[in-house]
Coordinates of C-alpha atoms in Angstrom, one line a residue:
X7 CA 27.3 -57.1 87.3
X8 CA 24.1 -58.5 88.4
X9 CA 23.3 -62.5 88.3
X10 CA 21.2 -62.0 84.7
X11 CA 24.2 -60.7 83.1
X12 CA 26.2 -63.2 83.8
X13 CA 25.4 -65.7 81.2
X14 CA 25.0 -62.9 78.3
X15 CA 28.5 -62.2 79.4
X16 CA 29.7 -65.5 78.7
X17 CA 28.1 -65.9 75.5
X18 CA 29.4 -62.8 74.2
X19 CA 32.9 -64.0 75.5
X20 CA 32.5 -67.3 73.9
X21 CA 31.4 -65.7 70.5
X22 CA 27.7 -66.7 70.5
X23 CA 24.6 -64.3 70.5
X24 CA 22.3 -64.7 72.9
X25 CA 18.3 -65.1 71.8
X26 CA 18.2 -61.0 73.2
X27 CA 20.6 -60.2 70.9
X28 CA 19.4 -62.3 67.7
X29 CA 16.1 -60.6 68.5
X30 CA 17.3 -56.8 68.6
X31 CA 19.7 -57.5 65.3
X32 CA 16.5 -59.0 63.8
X33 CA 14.0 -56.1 64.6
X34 CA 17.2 -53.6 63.2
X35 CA 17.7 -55.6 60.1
X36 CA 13.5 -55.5 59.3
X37 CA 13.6 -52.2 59.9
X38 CA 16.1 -51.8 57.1
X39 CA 14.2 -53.7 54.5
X40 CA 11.3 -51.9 55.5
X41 CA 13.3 -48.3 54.8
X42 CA 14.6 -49.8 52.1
X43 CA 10.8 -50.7 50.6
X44 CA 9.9 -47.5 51.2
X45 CA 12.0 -45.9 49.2
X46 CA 12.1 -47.8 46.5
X47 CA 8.4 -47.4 46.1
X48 CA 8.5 -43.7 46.3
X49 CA 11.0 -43.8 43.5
X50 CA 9.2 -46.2 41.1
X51 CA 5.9 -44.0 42.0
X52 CA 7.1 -40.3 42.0
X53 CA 7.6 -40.3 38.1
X54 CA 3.6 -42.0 37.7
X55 CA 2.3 -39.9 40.4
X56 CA 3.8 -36.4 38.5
X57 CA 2.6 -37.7 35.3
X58 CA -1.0 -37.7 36.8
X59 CA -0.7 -34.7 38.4
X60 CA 0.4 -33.3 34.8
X61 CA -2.4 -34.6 32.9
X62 CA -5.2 -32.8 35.1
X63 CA -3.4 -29.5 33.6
X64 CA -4.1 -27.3 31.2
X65 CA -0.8 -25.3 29.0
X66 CA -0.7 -22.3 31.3
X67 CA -0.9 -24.4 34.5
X68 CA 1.7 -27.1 33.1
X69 CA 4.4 -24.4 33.2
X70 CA 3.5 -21.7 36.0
X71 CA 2.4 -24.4 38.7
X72 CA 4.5 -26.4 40.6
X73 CA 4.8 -29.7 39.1
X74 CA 3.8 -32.1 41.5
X75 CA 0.8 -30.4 43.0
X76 CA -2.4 -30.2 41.2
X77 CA -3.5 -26.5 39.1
X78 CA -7.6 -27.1 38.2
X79 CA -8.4 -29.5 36.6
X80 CA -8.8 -30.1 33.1
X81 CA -8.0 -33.6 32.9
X82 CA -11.8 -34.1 30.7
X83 CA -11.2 -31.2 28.6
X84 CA -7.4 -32.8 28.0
X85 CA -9.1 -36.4 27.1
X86 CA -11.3 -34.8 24.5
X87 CA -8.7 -33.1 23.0
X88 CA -6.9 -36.0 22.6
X89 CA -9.6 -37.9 21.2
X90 CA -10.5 -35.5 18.3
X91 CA -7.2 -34.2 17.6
X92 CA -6.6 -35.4 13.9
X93 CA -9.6 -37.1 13.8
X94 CA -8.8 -39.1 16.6
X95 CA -5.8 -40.4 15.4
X96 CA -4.6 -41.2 19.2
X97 CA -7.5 -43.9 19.3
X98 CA -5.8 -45.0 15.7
X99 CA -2.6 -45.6 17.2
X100 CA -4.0 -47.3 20.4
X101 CA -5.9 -50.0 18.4
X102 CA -2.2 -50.5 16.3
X103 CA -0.6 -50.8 19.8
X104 CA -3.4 -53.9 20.9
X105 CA -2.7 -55.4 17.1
X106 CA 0.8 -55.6 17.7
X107 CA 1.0 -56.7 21.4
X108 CA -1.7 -58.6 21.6
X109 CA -1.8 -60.5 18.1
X110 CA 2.1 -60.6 17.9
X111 CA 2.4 -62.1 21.6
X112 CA -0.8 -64.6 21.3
X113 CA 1.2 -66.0 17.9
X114 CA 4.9 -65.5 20.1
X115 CA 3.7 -67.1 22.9
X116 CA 2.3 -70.3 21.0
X117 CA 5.4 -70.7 18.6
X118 CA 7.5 -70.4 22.0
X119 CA 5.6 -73.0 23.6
X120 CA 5.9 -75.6 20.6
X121 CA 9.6 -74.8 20.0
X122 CA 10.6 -74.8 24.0
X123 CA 8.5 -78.2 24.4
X124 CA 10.3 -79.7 21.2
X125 CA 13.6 -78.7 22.5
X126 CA 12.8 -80.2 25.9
X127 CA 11.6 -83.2 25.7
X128 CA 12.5 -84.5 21.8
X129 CA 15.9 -86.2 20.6
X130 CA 17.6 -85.0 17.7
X131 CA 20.7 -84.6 16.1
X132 CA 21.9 -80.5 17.1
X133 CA 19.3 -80.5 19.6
X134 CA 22.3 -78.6 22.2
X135 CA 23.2 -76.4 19.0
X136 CA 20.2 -75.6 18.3
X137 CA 19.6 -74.1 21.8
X138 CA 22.9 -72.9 21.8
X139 CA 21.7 -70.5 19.0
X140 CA 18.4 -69.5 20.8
X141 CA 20.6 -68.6 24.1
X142 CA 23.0 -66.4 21.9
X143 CA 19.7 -64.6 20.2
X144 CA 18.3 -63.3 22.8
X145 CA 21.6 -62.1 24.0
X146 CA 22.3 -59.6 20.9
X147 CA 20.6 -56.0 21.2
X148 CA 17.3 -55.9 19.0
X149 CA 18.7 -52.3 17.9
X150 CA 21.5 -54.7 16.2
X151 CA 18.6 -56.5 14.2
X152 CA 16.4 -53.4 13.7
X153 CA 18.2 -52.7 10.4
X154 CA 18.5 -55.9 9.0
X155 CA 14.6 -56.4 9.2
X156 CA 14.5 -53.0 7.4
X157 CA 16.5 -54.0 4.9
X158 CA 14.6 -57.4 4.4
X159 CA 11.3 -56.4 4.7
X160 CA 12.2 -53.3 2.2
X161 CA 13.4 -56.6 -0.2
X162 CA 9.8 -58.0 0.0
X163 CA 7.5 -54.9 0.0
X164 CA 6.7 -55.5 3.7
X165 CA 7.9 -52.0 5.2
X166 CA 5.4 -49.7 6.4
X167 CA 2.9 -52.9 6.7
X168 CA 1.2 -53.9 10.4
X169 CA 3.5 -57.3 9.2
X170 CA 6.7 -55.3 9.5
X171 CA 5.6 -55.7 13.5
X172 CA 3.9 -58.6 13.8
X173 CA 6.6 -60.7 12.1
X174 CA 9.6 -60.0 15.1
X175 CA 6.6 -60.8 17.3
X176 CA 6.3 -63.5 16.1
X177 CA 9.8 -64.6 17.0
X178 CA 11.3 -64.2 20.4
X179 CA 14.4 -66.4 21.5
X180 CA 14.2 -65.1 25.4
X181 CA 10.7 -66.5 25.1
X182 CA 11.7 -70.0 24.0
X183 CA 14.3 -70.4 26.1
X184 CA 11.4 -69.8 29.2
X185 CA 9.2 -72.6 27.8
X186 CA 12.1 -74.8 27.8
X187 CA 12.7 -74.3 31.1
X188 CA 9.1 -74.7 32.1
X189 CA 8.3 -77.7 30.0
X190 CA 11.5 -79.5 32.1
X191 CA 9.9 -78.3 35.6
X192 CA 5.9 -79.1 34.8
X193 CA 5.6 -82.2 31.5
X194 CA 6.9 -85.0 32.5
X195 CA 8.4 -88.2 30.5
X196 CA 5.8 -90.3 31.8
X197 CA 3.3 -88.5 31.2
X198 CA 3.9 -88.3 27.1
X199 CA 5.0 -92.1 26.7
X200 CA 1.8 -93.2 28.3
X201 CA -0.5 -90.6 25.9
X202 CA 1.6 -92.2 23.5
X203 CA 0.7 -95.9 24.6
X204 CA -3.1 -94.4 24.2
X205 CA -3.1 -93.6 20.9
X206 CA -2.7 -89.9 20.9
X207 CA -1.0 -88.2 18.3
X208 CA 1.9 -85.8 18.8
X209 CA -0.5 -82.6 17.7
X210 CA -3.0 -83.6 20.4
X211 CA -0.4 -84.1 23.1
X212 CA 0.5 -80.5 22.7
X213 CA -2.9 -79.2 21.9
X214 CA -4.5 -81.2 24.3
X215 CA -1.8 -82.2 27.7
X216 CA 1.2 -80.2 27.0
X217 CA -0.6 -76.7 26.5
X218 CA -3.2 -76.9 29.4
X219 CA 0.0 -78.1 31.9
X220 CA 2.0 -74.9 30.3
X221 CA -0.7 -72.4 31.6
X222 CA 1.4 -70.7 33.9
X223 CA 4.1 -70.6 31.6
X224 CA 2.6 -69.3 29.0
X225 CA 0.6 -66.9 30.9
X226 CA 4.2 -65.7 32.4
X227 CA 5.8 -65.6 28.5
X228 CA 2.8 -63.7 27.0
X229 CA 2.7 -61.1 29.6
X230 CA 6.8 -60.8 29.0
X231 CA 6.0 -60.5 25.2
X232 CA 3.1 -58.5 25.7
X233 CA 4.8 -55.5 27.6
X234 CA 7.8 -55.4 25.5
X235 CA 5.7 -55.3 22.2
X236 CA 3.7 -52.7 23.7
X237 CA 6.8 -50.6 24.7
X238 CA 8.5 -50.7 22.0
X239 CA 10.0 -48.0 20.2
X240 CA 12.8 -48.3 17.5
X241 CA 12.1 -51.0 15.6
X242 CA 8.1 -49.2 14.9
X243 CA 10.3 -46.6 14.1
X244 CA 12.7 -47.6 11.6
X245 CA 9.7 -50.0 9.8
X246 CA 6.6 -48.0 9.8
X247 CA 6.1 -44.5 8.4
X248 CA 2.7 -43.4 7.9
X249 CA 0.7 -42.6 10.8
X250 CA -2.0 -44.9 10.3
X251 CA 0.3 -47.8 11.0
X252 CA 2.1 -46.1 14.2
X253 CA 2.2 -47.4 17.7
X254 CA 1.3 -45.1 20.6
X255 CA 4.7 -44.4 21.8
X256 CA 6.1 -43.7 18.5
X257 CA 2.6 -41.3 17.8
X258 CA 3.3 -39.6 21.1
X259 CA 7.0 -39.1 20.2
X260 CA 5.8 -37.6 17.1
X261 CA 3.6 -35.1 18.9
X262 CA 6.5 -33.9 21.4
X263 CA 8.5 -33.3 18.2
X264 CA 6.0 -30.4 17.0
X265 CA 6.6 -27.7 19.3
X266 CA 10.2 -27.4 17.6
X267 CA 9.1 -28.0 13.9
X268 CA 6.7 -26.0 13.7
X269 CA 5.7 -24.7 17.1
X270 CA 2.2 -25.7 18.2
X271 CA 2.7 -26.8 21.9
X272 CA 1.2 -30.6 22.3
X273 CA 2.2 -30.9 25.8
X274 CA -0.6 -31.6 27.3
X275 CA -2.1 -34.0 25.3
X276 CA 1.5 -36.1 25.1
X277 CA 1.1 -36.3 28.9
X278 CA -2.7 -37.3 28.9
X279 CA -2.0 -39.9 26.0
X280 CA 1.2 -41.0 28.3
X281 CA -0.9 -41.4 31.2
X282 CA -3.4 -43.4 29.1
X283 CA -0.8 -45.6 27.4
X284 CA 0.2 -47.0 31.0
X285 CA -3.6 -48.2 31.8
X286 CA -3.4 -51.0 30.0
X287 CA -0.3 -52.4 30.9
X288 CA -1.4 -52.0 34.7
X289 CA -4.7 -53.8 34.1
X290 CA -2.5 -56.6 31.9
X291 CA -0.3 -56.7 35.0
X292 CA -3.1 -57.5 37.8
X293 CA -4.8 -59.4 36.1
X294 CA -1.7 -62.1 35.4
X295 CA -0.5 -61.5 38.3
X296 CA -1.3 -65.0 39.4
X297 CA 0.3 -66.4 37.1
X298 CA 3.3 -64.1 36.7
X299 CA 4.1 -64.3 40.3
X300 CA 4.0 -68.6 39.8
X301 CA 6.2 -68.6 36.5
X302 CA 9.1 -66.4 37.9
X303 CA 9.1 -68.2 40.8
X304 CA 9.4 -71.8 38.9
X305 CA 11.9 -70.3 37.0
X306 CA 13.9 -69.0 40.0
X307 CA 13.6 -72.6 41.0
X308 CA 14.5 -73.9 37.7

């Protein structure tokens, strides 16, 4: 044993690690992560990257080519197919889908605001019932409320209406219960009792303070509401019928139903339109980024 193994020796008899050590079982454990990274990314990327791959196809090369490996490409003959198919129905359906997601969130995302910041920072009698109530909301299934909206918007003529959508929107307990928890991190007491000493009404301490300090949290909230309007599937289902009032995902659906009903092959243009329905989301999604990154994290905090 030479004189430099010595102390290493001793440490390891002690119990302790020596800075070597703590170095090597730091390089292995990045190493890890980084494997770990990689594969995860591969997984999440695999389905998007056959999905393009898919869309640059036309029938015959969709099912005699291997799947993830391009076979010509017909991606611009595929987009103006989908285009003109019943009289462009697809772009029909994509302007429902930006009604719906991007109305219906806006109005969420403001009536979330008002309700968290009145939860959090007003007294009233019920105020922990009342949140009580919002936390169990947002825990039941919306599959569980999909029929009892059916069954009250059938009551009021309201089924088969862009309101059928917009009105669940409209309403989102998981939402209020994140601008609660925002409104305790960013608006201070202080800050309220001395717009208050000024003069300033309640409407314009919301309008005004409240809503420019929420920007992050309301950015984050939208963006929440936004992709899961936008992805939504069973409750456009159950409440709208005619196709004029359909949402992409439930248009595409019906598309990959009509090769068994009555056997014209839409493959093709359900992939295109898939691949299409994505683009927005993605651009939603860097372009918040900012902000999403900043909300999660103050929740996390929270």
């Amino acid at each position: 044993m030479t004189l430099t193994d010595e102390p290493r020796t001793r440490d390891r008899q002690l119990g302790r690690i020596s800075a070597p050590d703590r170095a090597s079982r730091s390089r292995g454990g990045q190493r890890f992560v980084l494997v770990g990274l990689v594969l995860a990314s591969v997984y999440s990327l695999f389905p998007v990257w056959w999905l393009i791959v898919a869309s640059t196809k036309d029938r015959t090369g969709l099912y005699q080519s291997n799947g993830l490996w391009f076979s010509g490409w017909h991606l611009w003959g595929n987009l103006r197919q989908l285009f003109t198919y019943e009289d462009g129905i697809f772009l029909r359906w994509t302007a429902n889908s930006f009604l719906y997601a991007g109305v219906g969130s806006l109005g969420g995302t403001l009536l979330a605001l008002a309700t968290g910041y009145g939860l959090a920072r007003f007294q009233f009698p019920g105020r922990n019932l009342v949140f009580a109530c919002v936390v169990g909301s947002f825990l039941i299934p919306i599959a569980l409320l999909t029929l009892p909206l059916y069954l009250m918007f059938s009551e009021i003529g309201l089924v088969d209406t862009p309101w059928a959508m917009l009105i669940p929107c409209l309403i989102n307990p998981f939402s209020v219960y994140l601008a609660k928890v925002y409104t305790e991190a960013t608006i201070p007491f202080e800050l309220l009792e001395a717009a208050r000493i000024d003069g300033a009404g309640e409407l314009r301490i919301f309008f005004s303070i409240v809503l420019r300090m929420m920007t992050t949290g309301g950015a984050t909230v939208f963006l929440l509401a936004f992709v899961n309007t936008w992805n939504a599937f069973f409750l456009p289902l159950t409440v709208l019928r005619g196709e004029e009032n359909w949402t992409l995902n439930l248009g595409l659906y019906n598309w990959s139903g009509k090769r068994l009903e009555s056997g014209v092959d839409l493959t093709s243009l359900v992939l295109t339109g898939a691949l299409l329905s994505i683009v927005p989301m993605a651009i939603m999604m860097v372009a918040m980024r900012r902000y999403w990154r900043t909300g999660v994290t103050l929740g996390a905090l929270k």
